[in-house]
RNA sequence: GGCCCUGUCGUCUAGUGGACUAGGACACCGGCCCUUCAAGCCGGAGACACGGGUUCGAAUCCCGUCAGGGUCACCA
């Protein structure tokens, strides 16, 4: 039985890399009929916030990455927050102490910091020298009376460790190069490498799928598993997602959190499809896959072992493709409402605008522009560097024709416009440009006949008249 | 600095010793369509980091160089 987990720490929003890690864990579990668990790693008391946990859960739900066990829904291997699992950690720490594989360290953070800097300065690897292992009882008493609280370190057995990474293949590590990690802090709270091992064991995790930045943690964790006498899970380290400047993705790069993507007008299906193809690719020569098709094809053989650079332009194309070719207008309206976009136009028009526009939209909020154009009562013209006197002349000439035009359908509008063209000997751009500018204050956008159909005759005439007045007034000044 | 990982068009990638004149997608450029602008359709340009091997034959295997990334916390 396959069991995978996504284990975020609630110290910030879910970002694109985390989402991809969650996705791969989800995919592997689903592909193998296994279980996907969500575990919250909140051992950093200062930085962990319950709000972030809620945000991460919301974002995962938005992406439809459902878990089978987690802090919100429970399960047989709970609790699912590390802050609620102290009993497990204490029990396992005692085992290590009894075996002589963990020891108390009385060094202060400041002392450690000084030593580390010194080693780095001498261009030596910063290794802990195990000085607290040789402490006399007298010295210990002295530290204790000073009020020092010990942390616990894991005593790393020095050897050559062989293991297999499902993506990178055979690994061989000289563990004498690994510093004894602190596994329980002086405040009694376990650190990542220890809590992670204990939880992966007790939660029955069979496959640990995580980013490459954890590659160096793996030997430490395997060693702790071995010291405890437990079998360790399979490890699969997936390539990192890098920003366009080829460095680790961070807030300063912008548009990296799932929340931002959602607010920008991305649709979850497109985000999932795009990130699934970052570091993984199916055999077929195509790129559009729904989640079921991805699950069907997902395997470790086609996961790359080099990092991928994140390109938001390509993700926009996926978004465009999903909006125009895959999602129904109802689904799009659902997402618009989720964004709080509830245009003050009637239901029929809302639906019509979505139908008209979906084939050209890249980001959801582009619909808003159209809503606004249709809905507004007053357009503030910005004609700074457009030459408009000719436009006004055309509009004055055709004003009467517009007032008698049939607006009952888009086709009727098209026919009407063509008649006007013929009557006055106007080329298409000569008619369309002035009209578009008068109606929308723009020279590009939705198909003009659709706009005219949507706003209706009263608005059409009002806007054209306003435009003429505006330009006349301006030219007098 | 030590250790680890990695190098195919600008970007995501196909490629597992011969089918490679290195394929696809985004972006870019050009054209078509046309009832504007888009969208769509068609086409173009664009890469095996470098140097040595191994081999009849290397993008593919080996070594070196260079480059990029990660990590060495009482963060996770």
XYZ file of C-alpha atoms (C1' of nucleotides) in Angstrom:
553
model
C 0.000 0.000 0.000
C 1.514 3.272 -1.132
C 1.337 6.198 1.283
C 2.688 9.615 0.343
C 2.560 12.905 2.171
C 2.825 16.594 1.557
C 4.329 18.251 4.619
C 4.352 22.046 4.377
C 5.350 24.294 7.231
C 2.757 27.001 7.835
C 5.208 29.871 7.635
C 3.969 31.399 4.408
C 1.657 30.947 1.474
C 1.709 27.889 -0.754
C 4.078 28.649 -3.593
C 4.411 27.109 -6.993
C 7.199 24.746 -5.927
C 5.219 23.482 -2.959
C 2.167 23.044 -5.139
C 4.195 20.949 -7.565
C 5.553 18.797 -4.729
C 2.011 18.305 -3.438
C 0.856 17.453 -6.943
C 3.527 14.792 -7.496
C 2.738 13.186 -4.139
C -0.934 13.257 -5.040
C -0.293 11.813 -8.493
C 1.887 9.000 -7.245
C -0.632 8.023 -4.569
C -3.541 8.088 -7.027
C -1.608 6.252 -9.693
C -0.945 3.394 -7.286
C -4.276 3.360 -5.514
C -2.539 4.668 -2.417
C -3.167 7.251 0.258
C -2.143 10.891 0.179
C -1.707 12.547 3.554
C -1.342 16.178 4.536
C 0.892 16.848 7.512
C 1.571 20.266 8.991
C 5.178 20.789 10.093
C 4.741 23.538 12.644
C 7.742 22.959 14.894
C 9.026 26.471 14.319
C 7.031 28.213 17.019
C 7.967 31.736 16.032
C 7.184 31.562 12.354
C 4.295 29.111 12.208
C 0.863 30.695 12.002
C -2.498 29.000 11.964
C -3.620 31.498 9.297
C -0.991 30.169 6.952
C -2.177 26.627 7.551
C -5.667 27.736 6.542
C -4.361 29.511 3.453
C -2.337 26.498 2.378
C -5.355 24.250 2.821
C -7.516 26.653 0.813
C -5.006 26.823 -1.999
C -4.622 23.043 -2.145
C -8.388 22.704 -2.283
C -8.574 25.297 -5.042
C -6.137 23.143 -7.008
C -8.364 20.116 -6.249
C -5.475 18.246 -4.657
C -7.558 16.345 -2.127
C -5.902 14.424 0.679
C -7.157 11.295 2.396
C -5.844 12.155 5.847
C -4.984 15.513 7.349
C -5.424 17.937 10.216
C -8.827 19.074 8.967
C -10.304 15.639 8.280
C -8.403 13.364 10.643
C -7.377 9.779 9.910
C -5.970 6.696 11.572
C -2.424 8.022 11.860
C -3.103 11.359 13.552
C -2.658 13.850 14.870
C -1.494 15.547 11.688
C 0.172 18.602 13.193
C 3.663 18.114 14.555
C 2.887 20.442 17.430
C 0.396 17.824 18.626
C 2.719 14.832 18.379
C 5.180 15.425 21.237
C 4.561 11.987 22.753
C 5.995 10.299 19.685
C 9.102 12.443 19.673
C 9.842 12.042 23.377
C 9.475 8.287 23.127
C 11.830 8.009 20.174
C 14.344 10.439 21.645
C 14.564 8.309 24.787
C 15.241 5.262 22.656
C 18.157 7.018 21.007
C 19.512 8.231 24.333
C 19.299 4.696 25.769
C 21.203 3.372 22.789
C 23.815 6.061 23.248
C 22.991 7.529 19.860
C 21.806 10.881 21.133
C 23.539 13.174 23.575
C 22.939 16.423 25.371
C 24.612 19.538 24.043
C 25.008 22.564 26.293
C 26.510 24.880 23.708
C 24.651 28.133 23.209
C 23.583 29.343 19.803
C 26.108 32.158 20.111
C 28.999 29.789 20.824
C 28.016 27.611 17.897
C 27.755 30.622 15.644
C 31.249 31.794 16.571
C 32.714 28.378 15.878
C 30.935 28.037 12.576
C 32.195 31.397 11.356
C 35.711 30.496 12.380
C 35.607 27.241 10.449
C 34.171 28.927 7.394
C 36.865 31.585 7.615
C 39.532 28.891 7.601
C 37.754 27.461 4.562
C 36.891 24.346 6.480
C 33.483 22.720 6.406
C 31.522 23.836 9.477
C 31.339 20.649 11.524
C 30.354 20.300 15.163
C 33.314 18.970 17.134
C 31.294 16.924 19.657
C 32.820 18.872 22.519
C 29.766 18.296 24.735
C 30.336 14.553 24.537
C 33.480 14.972 26.640
C 31.985 17.261 29.255
C 32.933 16.483 32.867
C 30.145 16.217 35.421
C 31.502 19.322 37.076
C 31.285 21.329 33.853
C 27.776 20.058 33.221
C 26.717 21.165 36.704
C 28.248 24.530 36.035
C 26.276 24.954 32.809
C 23.092 23.817 34.495
C 23.536 26.262 37.344
C 24.067 28.982 34.738
C 20.573 28.154 33.588
C 21.603 26.520 30.337
C 19.054 24.124 28.909
C 20.555 21.361 26.780
C 19.551 20.432 23.270
C 19.913 16.874 22.000
C 22.167 15.894 19.158
C 22.065 12.731 17.116
C 25.429 10.985 17.035
C 26.090 10.361 13.364
C 27.692 6.957 12.764
C 30.618 7.471 10.442
C 30.552 5.192 7.439
C 29.834 5.064 3.759
C 26.101 5.016 3.264
C 24.586 3.551 0.122
C 20.991 4.129 -0.790
C 18.878 4.562 -3.869
C 17.035 7.684 -4.856
C 14.150 6.939 -7.208
C 15.080 9.868 -9.445
C 18.838 10.219 -9.047
C 19.723 6.571 -8.764
C 22.463 5.123 -6.592
C 23.818 7.440 -3.940
C 26.940 7.018 -1.846
C 27.659 9.327 1.050
C 30.618 9.643 3.410
C 28.755 10.349 6.635
C 31.899 11.492 8.471
C 31.340 14.744 6.616
C 27.986 15.202 8.334
C 27.742 17.241 11.511
C 25.771 15.755 14.442
C 22.395 17.386 13.911
C 20.376 18.822 16.771
C 17.257 16.695 16.902
C 15.530 18.286 19.882
C 15.952 21.970 20.611
C 16.636 23.284 24.104
C 12.960 24.245 24.333
C 12.069 20.560 24.002
C 10.714 20.828 20.470
C 12.075 18.492 17.814
C 13.778 19.821 14.693
C 12.806 18.998 11.150
C 15.117 16.057 10.522
C 13.955 14.223 13.626
C 10.231 15.005 13.578
C 10.147 14.115 9.922
C 11.655 10.674 10.510
C 9.429 9.872 13.484
C 6.308 10.972 11.632
C 7.168 9.253 8.374
C 7.642 6.078 10.387
C 4.473 6.287 12.476
C 2.384 7.481 9.556
C 3.540 4.536 7.489
C 4.851 6.726 4.686
C 6.232 4.508 1.913
C 7.447 7.159 -0.524
C 8.924 10.524 0.344
C 8.620 12.792 -2.682
C 10.121 16.237 -2.117
C 12.291 18.897 -3.717
C 15.971 18.496 -4.485
C 16.850 20.952 -1.734
C 16.305 18.055 0.670
C 18.787 15.753 -0.994
C 21.436 16.479 1.633
C 18.987 15.820 4.474
C 18.315 12.308 3.289
C 21.453 10.606 4.687
C 20.803 12.221 8.075
C 17.256 10.934 8.062
C 18.196 7.447 6.900
C 20.801 7.245 9.663
C 18.165 8.138 12.256
C 15.793 5.527 10.846
C 18.575 2.963 11.117
C 19.496 4.008 14.655
C 15.872 3.539 15.661
C 15.830 0.144 14.010
C 13.182 1.083 11.456
C 13.078 0.570 7.717
C 13.281 3.821 5.839
C 10.913 4.798 3.035
C 11.743 5.208 -0.640
C 13.020 8.655 -1.496
C 12.341 10.545 -4.708
C 13.899 13.981 -5.044
C 12.249 15.989 -7.734
C 13.981 18.866 -9.530
C 13.553 22.336 -8.170
C 11.603 25.051 -9.907
C 13.778 28.088 -10.510
C 12.879 31.697 -11.216
C 13.740 33.152 -14.641
C 17.040 34.394 -13.175
C 17.865 30.753 -12.381
C 17.851 31.181 -8.629
C 15.574 29.633 -6.049
C 12.051 30.973 -6.338
C 11.293 33.606 -3.722
C 8.761 36.306 -2.971
C 10.771 38.985 -4.690
C 10.245 37.234 -8.035
C 6.489 37.892 -7.845
C 3.592 35.737 -9.018
C 5.025 32.710 -7.263
C 2.288 31.913 -4.765
C -0.828 30.016 -5.672
C -2.824 32.810 -4.108
C -1.310 35.381 -6.467
C -1.980 33.151 -9.450
C -5.594 32.778 -8.443
C -5.959 36.534 -8.010
C -4.309 37.164 -11.362
C -7.055 35.216 -13.066
C -5.532 31.792 -13.538
C -7.788 28.775 -13.544
C -6.703 25.769 -11.418
C -6.903 23.233 -14.255
C -4.358 25.249 -16.239
C -2.024 25.698 -13.278
C -2.093 21.964 -12.562
C -1.470 21.092 -16.190
C 1.417 23.541 -16.451
C 3.209 22.567 -13.241
C 2.767 18.875 -13.946
C 4.996 19.425 -16.973
C 7.752 21.096 -14.978
C 10.291 18.341 -14.494
C 8.041 15.612 -15.809
C 6.714 14.771 -19.220
C 4.628 11.944 -20.595
C 5.700 10.053 -23.680
C 3.119 11.554 -25.988
C 3.840 14.573 -28.070
C 1.143 16.757 -26.599
C 0.767 19.006 -23.610
C -2.879 19.340 -22.727
C -3.840 16.727 -20.161
C -6.580 16.743 -17.575
C -5.817 15.479 -14.098
C -7.133 11.971 -14.811
C -4.916 11.664 -17.861
C -1.940 12.867 -15.837
C -2.587 10.329 -13.072
C -2.810 7.589 -15.689
C 0.591 8.486 -17.122
C 2.531 9.578 -14.063
C 5.750 7.699 -13.327
C 9.206 8.384 -11.914
C 10.933 7.258 -15.124
C 9.969 10.458 -16.860
C 10.892 12.834 -14.083
C 13.981 14.828 -15.039
C 16.893 15.298 -12.699
C 17.711 18.895 -13.538
C 15.896 22.036 -12.452
C 13.192 23.766 -14.491
C 12.798 27.496 -14.976
C 9.316 28.784 -14.345
C 7.819 30.720 -17.271
C 4.595 32.495 -16.528
C 4.014 33.270 -20.217
C 3.652 29.616 -21.010
C 1.304 29.151 -18.091
C -0.787 32.017 -19.484
C -1.064 30.131 -22.737
C -2.323 27.065 -20.893
C -4.827 29.302 -19.138
C -5.979 30.719 -22.454
C -6.336 27.241 -23.872
C -8.414 26.021 -20.940
C -10.664 29.089 -20.993
C -11.292 29.010 -24.707
C -11.348 25.285 -25.448
C -11.995 23.241 -22.355
C -14.002 25.029 -19.716
C -17.712 25.678 -20.220
C -19.090 29.176 -19.776
C -20.779 27.994 -16.575
C -17.447 26.840 -15.162
C -15.832 30.141 -16.130
C -18.623 32.086 -14.466
C -18.096 29.950 -11.380
C -14.440 30.977 -11.246
C -15.299 34.619 -11.872
C -17.712 34.577 -8.961
C -15.041 32.921 -6.815
C -12.911 35.973 -7.557
C -15.762 38.177 -6.453
C -16.349 39.380 -9.988
C -20.075 39.882 -10.134
C -20.658 42.437 -12.821
C -23.719 44.584 -12.434
C -25.113 43.431 -15.708
C -28.061 41.118 -15.986
C -27.577 37.368 -16.059
C -28.202 37.045 -19.766
C -25.555 39.605 -20.623
C -23.070 38.120 -18.166
C -23.397 34.791 -19.885
C -23.260 36.349 -23.349
C -20.115 38.293 -22.585
C -18.396 35.122 -21.409
C -19.535 33.250 -24.507
C -18.350 36.054 -26.792
C -15.013 36.567 -25.115
C -13.748 33.203 -23.952
C -11.914 32.457 -27.192
C -9.575 35.430 -26.811
C -9.043 35.758 -23.073
C -5.754 34.771 -21.406
C -6.491 35.811 -17.834
C -9.880 35.723 -16.146
C -9.992 39.373 -15.224
C -9.876 40.359 -18.882
C -13.590 39.658 -18.735
C -13.876 42.510 -16.278
C -12.813 45.040 -18.882
C -15.626 43.924 -21.078
C -18.103 43.990 -18.236
C -17.031 47.542 -17.538
C -17.295 48.635 -21.130
C -20.779 47.231 -21.434
C -21.913 48.455 -18.079
C -20.559 51.971 -17.828
C -22.722 55.068 -18.141
C -19.929 57.464 -18.755
C -16.684 57.076 -20.605
C -13.873 59.426 -19.807
C -12.030 59.819 -23.072
C -8.292 59.878 -23.165
C -7.465 61.134 -26.628
C -4.097 62.685 -25.935
C -2.217 61.555 -29.002
C -4.926 60.242 -31.273
C -5.960 62.213 -34.296
C -9.720 62.342 -33.975
C -11.169 65.110 -36.126
C -11.719 62.735 -39.040
C -13.298 60.241 -36.661
C -15.774 62.834 -35.517
C -16.729 63.710 -39.065
C -17.467 60.099 -39.847
C -19.559 59.707 -36.738
C -21.564 62.857 -37.482
C -22.261 61.556 -40.973
C -23.543 58.191 -39.862
C -25.342 59.218 -36.694
C -28.804 59.061 -38.269
C -28.057 55.667 -39.776
C -27.094 54.351 -36.382
C -30.303 55.550 -34.854
C -32.353 53.486 -37.278
C -30.163 50.380 -37.178
C -31.527 46.977 -36.217
C -29.751 45.734 -33.054
C -31.724 42.560 -32.445
C -28.754 40.249 -32.971
C -25.012 40.400 -33.555
C -25.623 39.418 -37.161
C -28.134 42.223 -37.584
C -25.554 44.689 -36.290
C -22.961 43.360 -38.688
C -25.354 43.696 -41.608
C -26.345 47.166 -40.507
C -22.737 48.283 -40.303
C -22.055 46.904 -43.738
C -24.983 48.831 -45.167
C -23.639 52.008 -43.612
C -20.241 51.311 -45.138
C -21.751 50.853 -48.566
C -23.954 53.901 -48.312
C -21.099 56.229 -47.379
C -18.304 54.482 -49.238
C -16.345 53.739 -46.068
C -13.686 51.084 -45.698
C -14.009 48.846 -42.677
C -11.327 50.490 -40.538
C -12.706 53.941 -41.408
C -15.976 52.999 -39.777
C -14.857 50.605 -37.074
C -12.069 52.648 -35.564
C -14.072 55.781 -34.770
C -16.965 53.732 -33.482
C -14.747 51.587 -31.307
C -13.025 54.609 -29.870
C -16.296 56.377 -29.150
C -17.840 53.326 -27.523
C -14.882 51.974 -25.552
C -12.118 54.610 -25.518
C -9.879 51.951 -27.021
C -8.698 50.893 -30.432
C -8.619 47.208 -29.699
C -10.732 44.703 -27.815
C -13.964 42.819 -28.281
C -15.476 42.539 -31.703
C -17.293 45.776 -32.329
C -20.657 44.374 -33.459
C -20.808 42.368 -30.239
C -20.201 45.480 -28.180
C -22.941 47.350 -30.007
C -25.321 44.459 -29.578
C -24.553 44.255 -25.855
C -24.894 47.940 -25.010
C -28.075 48.547 -26.982
C -29.313 51.468 -28.997
C -29.726 54.024 -26.237
C -26.155 53.613 -25.047
C -24.837 53.491 -28.577
C -26.297 56.854 -29.494
C -25.470 58.414 -26.160
C -21.820 57.418 -26.343
C -21.404 58.533 -29.933
C -22.985 61.894 -29.098
C -20.808 62.264 -25.994
C -17.735 61.579 -28.047
C -18.668 64.170 -30.656
C -19.383 66.761 -27.956
C -16.163 65.957 -26.172
C -14.002 66.445 -29.246
C -15.856 69.579 -30.365
C -15.423 71.143 -26.955
C -11.796 70.226 -26.851
C -11.039 71.663 -30.277
C -12.580 75.019 -29.315
C -10.287 75.364 -26.316
C 35.566 26.763 1.172
C 33.668 21.231 1.807
C 29.959 18.050 0.107
C 25.862 16.954 -3.270
C 22.979 17.592 -7.825
C 22.746 19.201 -12.889
C 24.055 21.055 -18.149
C 19.598 19.796 -25.649
C 16.639 26.203 -29.134
C 15.461 32.472 -24.832
C 11.993 28.970 -21.760
C 9.438 23.909 -20.889
C 10.879 19.490 -23.159
C 11.406 14.650 -26.882
C 15.786 11.788 -27.159
C 18.064 5.451 -23.245
C 24.782 3.853 -29.386
C 22.597 3.960 -36.015
C 15.438 5.715 -37.711
C 18.837 13.101 -35.913
C 19.065 16.942 -41.865
C 18.071 16.744 -33.427
C 11.122 16.471 -32.983
C 7.052 19.235 -30.232
C 5.134 23.462 -27.154
C 5.415 28.761 -25.237
C 7.547 33.303 -26.655
C 9.460 35.853 -31.190
C 9.164 37.027 -36.638
C 6.368 36.615 -41.360
C 2.001 35.289 -44.079
C -3.227 33.785 -44.563
C -8.165 34.672 -43.019
C -10.938 39.294 -42.520
C -16.181 42.852 -41.024
C -11.529 46.689 -37.096
C -8.429 44.580 -32.815
C -7.702 39.879 -31.259
C -8.276 34.698 -31.610
C -7.472 30.895 -35.239
C -4.650 28.640 -39.318
C 0.062 28.197 -42.128
C 5.254 29.093 -42.343
C 10.267 30.942 -40.493
C 14.332 31.603 -37.366
C 16.384 29.191 -33.109
C 19.894 24.168 -29.182
C 23.187 19.027 -28.092
C 28.369 24.076 -22.708
C 33.696 23.067 -24.111
C 37.881 19.607 -24.680
C 39.584 14.757 -24.744
C 38.620 9.613 -25.079
C 35.653 4.554 -26.053
C 33.273 2.934 -30.762
C 32.664 1.345 -37.610
C 29.248 5.042 -35.480
C 28.119 9.573 -29.654
C 23.123 14.453 -27.921
C 23.257 9.401 -25.819
C 28.908 5.832 -22.513
C 33.783 7.473 -19.708
C 37.256 11.414 -18.016
C 38.557 16.523 -17.485
C 37.333 21.732 -17.770
C 33.835 25.410 -17.420
C 29.054 27.006 -15.940
C 24.550 26.863 -12.999
C 21.913 25.286 -8.707
C 21.432 23.231 -3.774
C 23.283 22.476 1.118
C 26.599 22.819 5.382
C 20.891 26.544 11.391
C 18.346 25.136 18.391
C 14.457 27.073 9.653
C 11.880 23.553 7.382
